[in-house]
Tab-separated table of C-alpha atoms in Angstrom:
chain	number	residue	atom	x	y	z
M	22	MET	CA	16.740	1.765	-15.760
M	23	GLN	CA	15.976	5.460	-13.907
M	24	SER	CA	13.059	6.939	-14.940
M	25	ARG	CA	12.284	10.688	-15.450
M	26	PHE	CA	9.661	11.057	-12.548
M	27	ARG	CA	11.666	13.317	-10.178
M	28	SER	CA	14.054	11.271	-7.723
M	29	ASP	CA	13.372	12.288	-4.181
M	30	ARG	CA	16.044	11.755	-1.568
M	31	ARG	CA	14.023	12.078	1.312
M	32	LEU	CA	11.818	9.359	0.467
M	33	THR	CA	14.661	7.482	-0.543
M	34	VAL	CA	16.657	8.174	2.813
M	35	ARG	CA	13.429	7.053	4.975
M	36	MET	CA	12.319	3.836	2.937
M	37	GLY	CA	16.272	3.279	3.403
M	38	LEU	CA	15.900	3.785	7.815
M	39	THR	CA	12.226	1.603	7.947
M	40	LEU	CA	13.294	-0.942	6.431
M	41	PHE	CA	17.044	-0.642	7.995
M	42	LEU	CA	14.760	-0.721	11.557
M	43	LEU	CA	12.597	-3.349	10.717
M	44	GLY	CA	15.411	-5.456	9.996
M	45	LEU	CA	16.642	-5.529	13.455
M	46	LEU	CA	13.233	-6.120	14.921
M	47	TYR	CA	12.542	-8.848	12.215
M	48	VAL	CA	16.051	-10.466	13.944
M	49	ALA	CA	15.544	-9.671	17.221
M	50	PHE	CA	11.324	-10.898	16.843
M	51	VAL	CA	13.076	-14.517	15.321
M	52	ALA	CA	15.853	-14.362	17.671
M	53	ALA	CA	12.650	-14.587	20.362
M	54	LEU	CA	10.576	-16.885	19.099
M	55	ILE	CA	13.723	-19.130	18.301
M	56	VAL	CA	14.339	-19.059	22.125
M	57	LEU	CA	10.427	-19.317	23.186
M	58	LEU	CA	9.264	-22.152	20.921
M	59	LYS	CA	12.039	-23.850	20.904
M	60	SER	CA	11.699	-24.813	17.315
M	61	TRP	CA	13.997	-22.803	15.104
M	62	VAL	CA	13.058	-25.073	11.968
M	63	LEU	CA	9.060	-23.677	12.749
M	64	VAL	CA	9.726	-20.541	12.848
M	65	VAL	CA	12.018	-19.953	10.061
M	66	VAL	CA	9.909	-21.918	7.665
M	67	ILE	CA	6.946	-19.513	8.078
M	68	ALA	CA	9.021	-16.164	8.090
M	69	ALA	CA	10.481	-17.250	5.102
M	70	GLY	CA	7.104	-18.388	3.995
M	71	VAL	CA	5.623	-15.565	4.393
M	72	LEU	CA	8.768	-13.508	3.073
M	73	ILE	CA	7.773	-15.020	-0.443
M	74	ALA	CA	4.430	-14.926	-0.329
M	75	GLN	CA	4.674	-11.785	0.164
M	76	TYR	CA	7.041	-10.615	-2.383
M	77	TRP	CA	6.721	-13.376	-5.055
M	78	PHE	CA	2.659	-13.013	-4.410
M	79	SER	CA	1.451	-9.519	-3.840
M	80	ASP	CA	0.425	-8.745	-7.051
M	81	ARG	CA	-2.216	-11.580	-7.277
M	82	ILE	CA	-3.025	-11.563	-3.757
M	83	ALA	CA	-4.504	-7.631	-3.896
M	84	LEU	CA	-6.107	-8.521	-7.483
M	85	PHE	CA	-7.463	-11.431	-6.075
M	86	ALA	CA	-9.086	-9.615	-2.947
M	87	MET	CA	-10.208	-6.513	-4.779
M	88	HIS	CA	-11.557	-8.913	-7.515
M	89	GLY	CA	-9.177	-6.869	-10.165
M	90	ARG	CA	-8.352	-8.970	-13.301
M	91	VAL	CA	-5.496	-8.020	-16.458
M	92	VAL	CA	-7.028	-5.859	-19.542
M	93	GLU	CA	-6.708	-6.037	-22.460
M	94	PRO	CA	-6.212	-3.253	-24.872
M	95	GLU	CA	-9.373	-4.294	-27.120
M	96	GLU	CA	-10.742	-3.943	-23.732
M	97	PHE	CA	-10.797	-0.684	-22.402
M	98	PRO	CA	-8.410	1.207	-25.191
M	99	GLN	CA	-8.484	5.000	-23.480
M	100	LEU	CA	-6.976	3.409	-20.231
M	101	HIS	CA	-4.711	1.799	-21.849
M	102	ALA	CA	-3.674	4.937	-23.604
M	103	VAL	CA	-3.311	7.087	-21.067
M	104	VAL	CA	-0.915	4.077	-19.419
M	105	ASP	CA	1.008	4.058	-22.126
M	106	ARG	CA	1.408	7.855	-22.431
M	107	LEU	CA	2.511	8.164	-18.876
M	108	CYS	CA	5.237	5.637	-19.051
M	109	ALA	CA	6.897	7.750	-22.646
M	110	MET	CA	7.033	10.662	-20.295
M	111	ALA	CA	8.583	8.862	-18.070
M	112	ASP	CA	10.719	6.666	-19.321
M	113	MET	CA	9.439	3.570	-17.317
M	114	PRO	CA	8.724	-0.397	-18.396
M	115	LYS	CA	4.226	0.059	-18.925
M	116	PRO	CA	3.072	-1.869	-15.862
M	117	THR	CA	0.040	-4.870	-15.961
M	118	VAL	CA	-2.891	-3.260	-16.572
M	119	ALA	CA	-6.267	-4.073	-14.652
M	120	VAL	CA	-9.404	-3.138	-13.601
M	121	SER	CA	-11.827	-3.675	-9.970
M	122	SER	CA	-14.955	-4.376	-10.743
M	123	MET	CA	-15.655	-2.989	-7.504
M	124	ASP	CA	-17.754	0.521	-7.667
M	125	MET	CA	-15.604	2.111	-4.568
M	126	PRO	CA	-13.455	4.757	-6.471
M	127	ASN	CA	-9.632	4.173	-6.221
M	128	ALA	CA	-6.831	2.943	-7.610
M	129	PHE	CA	-3.295	0.897	-6.584
M	130	ALA	CA	0.005	-0.136	-7.352
M	131	THR	CA	1.712	-3.216	-6.553
M	132	GLY	CA	4.951	-5.824	-7.538
M	133	ARG	CA	8.411	-6.235	-6.475
M	134	ASN	CA	9.671	-4.365	-9.253
M	135	PRO	CA	9.358	-2.377	-12.081
M	136	ASP	CA	9.510	-4.742	-14.839
M	137	ASN	CA	7.206	-6.902	-12.674
M	138	ALA	CA	3.823	-4.406	-11.597
M	139	VAL	CA	0.154	-4.045	-11.405
M	140	VAL	CA	-1.192	-0.715	-11.933
M	141	CYS	CA	-5.447	-1.278	-11.155
M	142	VAL	CA	-7.822	0.702	-11.319
M	143	THR	CA	-11.879	-0.031	-10.271
M	144	THR	CA	-14.749	0.532	-12.377
M	145	GLY	CA	-16.324	3.440	-10.548
M	146	LEU	CA	-12.681	5.572	-10.775
M	147	LEU	CA	-13.416	4.754	-14.229
M	148	ARG	CA	-17.064	6.180	-14.376
M	149	ARG	CA	-16.444	8.838	-12.329
M	150	LEU	CA	-13.132	11.177	-13.220
M	151	GLU	CA	-12.887	13.126	-16.244
M	152	PRO	CA	-9.750	12.263	-18.769
M	153	ALA	CA	-7.313	14.534	-17.029
M	154	GLU	CA	-7.647	13.626	-13.151
M	155	LEU	CA	-7.845	10.153	-14.523
M	156	GLU	CA	-4.088	10.725	-16.144
M	157	GLY	CA	-3.260	12.209	-12.667
M	158	VAL	CA	-4.153	9.404	-10.570
M	159	LEU	CA	-2.419	7.041	-12.869
M	160	ALA	CA	0.526	8.602	-12.917
M	161	HIS	CA	-0.065	8.912	-9.027
M	162	GLU	CA	0.415	5.503	-9.443
M	163	LEU	CA	2.743	5.357	-11.914
M	164	SER	CA	5.668	6.894	-8.988
M	165	HIS	CA	5.038	4.393	-6.812
M	166	VAL	CA	6.427	2.351	-9.098
M	167	ALA	CA	9.155	4.555	-10.045
M	168	HIS	CA	10.505	5.025	-6.540
M	169	LYS	CA	10.144	1.423	-5.929
M	170	ASP	CA	8.592	1.822	-2.624
M	171	VAL	CA	5.261	-0.455	-3.913
M	172	ALA	CA	8.183	-2.737	-3.476
M	173	VAL	CA	9.100	-1.779	0.036
M	174	ILE	CA	5.584	-1.181	1.814
M	175	THR	CA	4.796	-4.398	0.484
M	176	VAL	CA	8.268	-5.955	2.232
M	177	ALA	CA	7.389	-3.405	5.149
M	178	SER	CA	4.396	-4.931	5.787
M	179	PHE	CA	5.185	-8.397	5.946
M	180	LEU	CA	6.309	-8.802	9.743
M	181	GLY	CA	2.852	-6.974	10.577
M	182	VAL	CA	1.312	-9.911	9.021
M	183	LEU	CA	4.074	-12.387	10.456
M	184	ALA	CA	3.183	-11.268	14.111
M	185	GLY	CA	-0.383	-11.672	13.347
M	186	LEU	CA	0.065	-15.420	12.297
M	187	VAL	CA	2.631	-16.235	15.238
M	188	VAL	CA	-0.263	-14.801	17.670
M	189	ARG	CA	-3.206	-16.640	16.141
M	190	PHE	CA	-0.286	-19.690	15.924
M	191	ALA	CA	0.487	-19.643	19.540
M	192	PHE	CA	-3.556	-18.470	20.353
M	193	TYR	CA	-4.952	-21.644	18.710
M	194	SER	CA	-1.868	-24.373	19.756
M	195	GLU	CA	-2.177	-22.932	23.674
M	196	LEU	CA	-5.997	-23.611	23.454
M	197	LEU	CA	-6.070	-27.021	21.288
M	198	GLY	CA	-3.240	-28.833	21.724
M	199	GLY	CA	-3.021	-27.570	25.709
M	200	ARG	CA	-6.040	-28.984	27.612
M	201	GLY	CA	-5.558	-30.758	30.466
M	202	ARG	CA	-1.662	-30.475	30.542
M	203	LYS	CA	-0.833	-27.028	30.799
M	204	ASP	CA	0.948	-25.535	33.664
M	205	GLN	CA	3.423	-22.077	34.372
M	206	ASN	CA	5.907	-22.343	32.810
M	207	THR	CA	3.839	-23.370	29.393
M	208	LEU	CA	1.318	-20.182	30.458
M	209	ALA	CA	4.791	-17.942	30.972
M	210	VAL	CA	6.041	-18.511	27.606
M	211	PHE	CA	3.007	-18.329	26.207
M	212	ALA	CA	2.386	-14.818	27.582
M	213	VAL	CA	5.778	-13.771	26.130
M	214	VAL	CA	5.575	-14.856	22.526
M	215	MET	CA	1.524	-12.868	22.420
M	216	GLY	CA	3.247	-10.051	23.934
M	217	VAL	CA	6.639	-9.946	21.821
M	218	SER	CA	4.781	-10.158	18.649
M	219	ALA	CA	1.842	-7.333	19.888
M	220	ALA	CA	5.191	-5.584	20.337
M	221	VAL	CA	6.525	-6.632	16.938
M	222	TYR	CA	3.161	-5.443	15.813
M	223	ALA	CA	2.918	-2.203	17.628
M	224	ILE	CA	6.336	-0.905	15.857
M	225	SER	CA	5.885	-1.728	12.929
M	226	PHE	CA	2.240	-0.361	11.860
M	227	LEU	CA	3.632	3.113	13.496
M	228	LEU	CA	7.005	1.881	11.260
M	229	ILE	CA	5.180	1.517	8.121
M	230	ARG	CA	2.290	4.547	8.881
M	231	ALA	CA	4.914	6.791	8.756
M	232	LEU	CA	6.692	5.795	5.907
M	233	SER	CA	3.153	5.267	3.493
M	234	ARG	CA	2.651	8.589	4.471
M	235	TYR	CA	5.527	10.621	3.314
M	236	ARG	CA	5.019	8.746	-0.088
M	237	GLU	CA	2.245	9.416	-0.725
M	238	LEU	CA	3.194	13.336	-1.189
M	239	ALA	CA	6.293	12.502	-2.407
M	240	ALA	CA	3.817	10.628	-5.330
M	241	ASP	CA	1.445	13.507	-5.336
M	242	ARG	CA	4.874	15.989	-6.098
M	243	ALA	CA	5.963	13.402	-8.358
M	244	ALA	CA	3.178	12.868	-10.294
M	245	ALA	CA	2.181	16.487	-10.805
M	246	LEU	CA	5.082	17.653	-11.931
M	247	LEU	CA	5.144	14.841	-14.355
M	248	THR	CA	2.142	15.825	-16.025
M	249	GLY	CA	2.129	19.553	-15.605
M	250	ARG	CA	-1.476	19.514	-14.070
M	251	PRO	CA	-1.359	19.375	-10.457
M	252	SER	CA	-4.975	20.891	-10.583
M	253	ALA	CA	-6.558	17.981	-12.653
M	254	LEU	CA	-4.813	15.629	-9.077
M	255	ALA	CA	-6.904	17.849	-6.742
M	256	SER	CA	-9.604	17.362	-8.915
M	257	ALA	CA	-9.104	14.015	-8.211
M	258	LEU	CA	-8.314	13.879	-4.678
M	259	THR	CA	-11.671	16.370	-4.170
M	260	LYS	CA	-13.807	13.550	-5.984
M	261	VAL	CA	-12.751	10.512	-4.713
M	262	THR	CA	-11.870	11.075	-1.217
M	263	GLY	CA	-15.747	12.932	-1.112
M	264	ASP	CA	-17.524	9.702	-3.064
M	265	ILE	CA	-15.443	7.353	-0.652
M	266	ALA	CA	-17.068	9.037	2.785
M	267	ARG	CA	-20.776	8.113	0.890
M	268	ILE	CA	-20.489	4.494	0.740
M	269	PRO	CA	-21.771	2.659	3.770
M	270	SER	CA	-18.876	1.446	6.174
M	271	GLU	CA	-19.626	-1.787	5.294
M	272	ASP	CA	-18.806	-1.809	1.977
M	273	LEU	CA	-15.484	-0.592	2.915
M	274	ARG	CA	-14.037	-3.101	5.317
M	275	THR	CA	-12.342	-5.476	2.996
M	276	ALA	CA	-11.127	-2.673	1.100
M	277	GLN	CA	-9.076	-1.427	4.326
M	278	ALA	CA	-7.078	-3.862	4.613
M	279	PHE	CA	-5.285	-3.119	1.343
M	280	ASN	CA	-5.577	0.833	2.712
M	281	ALA	CA	-1.764	1.684	2.340
M	282	PHE	CA	-1.673	0.511	-1.432
M	283	TYR	CA	-4.536	2.631	-2.573
M	284	PHE	CA	-4.664	5.755	-3.925
M	285	THR	CA	-6.990	7.605	-0.935
M	286	PRO	CA	-8.206	5.308	1.600
M	287	ALA	CA	-11.265	3.741	1.990
M	288	LEU	CA	-12.704	5.318	5.303
M	289	GLY	CA	-16.119	6.102	5.584
M	290	SER	CA	-18.042	8.748	6.486
M	291	ASP	CA	-17.335	9.266	10.591
M	292	PRO	CA	-13.349	7.754	10.766
M	293	GLY	CA	-13.179	9.112	13.731
M	294	VAL	CA	-9.460	7.218	15.901
M	295	ALA	CA	-9.136	5.626	12.572
M	296	ARG	CA	-7.508	8.898	10.739
M	297	LEU	CA	-4.845	9.520	12.832
M	298	PHE	CA	-3.245	5.936	12.106
M	299	SER	CA	-4.676	6.786	8.689
M	300	THR	CA	-1.868	5.305	5.840
M	301	HIS	CA	-2.146	8.263	4.197
M	302	PRO	CA	-1.489	12.493	4.802
M	303	SER	CA	-5.005	13.880	5.392
M	304	LEU	CA	-6.423	15.575	2.110
M	305	GLU	CA	-5.591	19.403	2.889
M	306	GLN	CA	-2.226	18.587	3.326
M	307	ARG	CA	-2.325	16.832	-0.511
M	308	LEU	CA	-4.859	19.595	-1.563
M	309	ALA	CA	-1.978	22.530	0.100
M	310	GLN	CA	1.167	20.668	-1.528
M	311	LEU	CA	-0.922	21.055	-4.745
M	312	GLY	CA	-1.802	23.794	-4.476
M	313	ARG	CA	2.045	25.216	-4.195
M	314	ILE	CA	3.414	22.646	-7.066
M	315	SER	CA	0.571	24.358	-9.219
M	316	ALA	CA	2.075	28.061	-7.927
M	317	GLU	CA	5.433	27.273	-8.713
M	318	LEU	CA	4.211	26.104	-12.255
M	319	GLY	CA	2.135	29.452	-12.293
M	320	GLU	CA	-1.012	26.604	-13.925
M	321	ALA	CA	-3.400	29.461	-13.193
M	322	ALA	CA	-1.896	31.188	-15.725
M	323	ALA	CA	-1.249	28.675	-18.308
M	324	PRO	CA	-4.407	27.774	-20.748
M	325	GLY	CA	-6.318	24.603	-21.072
M	326	LYS	CA	-4.628	23.587	-17.620
M	327	ALA	CA	-6.705	24.023	-15.270
M	328	GLY	CA	-8.430	19.973	-14.294
């Protein structure tokens, strides 16, 4: 079913191109591992297991890692009311609604398709945002579900996870099983496996970052157009980004593994080089786009629409 979120052809093209390139990389990676490790059964079992886990259980993994739980309308009536209203406006199925007990203000969406999606907000976000701001954030997350880029980013990230697992497996098997019987051939295979895995991880990392930054701009744009209040979304972005920057870095470490799924990345007060490889565009870019949309909609002149 097609939702009323405005479609984004450039996002669709980017998702298709990213999956195609990662698919080629995946085939080459698996073929190289089969040749090097001389055990196609082991390689296929590991690859299939990780892909299935990523695709089918990504929502449960994310909720568990972020201390989230599914909540009923009786527990959070206002949150459910906003989601219900937005889903009706967008003509899309209502996702499962969850709340994380984390004080870090943020939200994320995950799931393999619109019928099996989860939208989760933290208690820190609920405590800090005004109703119009919360609506903008939830519209942003729902647009990820409607555009199906949540599923794409989940599948895309699988290759990097697989490469990381292979590096660990090769390292520990060499460390534990190779003592006393190492030879030049074994060391050469070990070095090549590590090198190939590192290269695959680096390439997939860059491809995912490029797609992720664009999809965040697409979600901002779609949310602003659906709600008609880009200034409310801009206000939420400014508030959340500023509050996250004040949270101690040690409290953000667990959350940073899921940055690609968040409304805004969990970066500390001094992100440094991390911002160059961020999954999200800069706050300035996002606010500039929302400012242009606001001008196009004539929001500033419309009473009652300020965030």
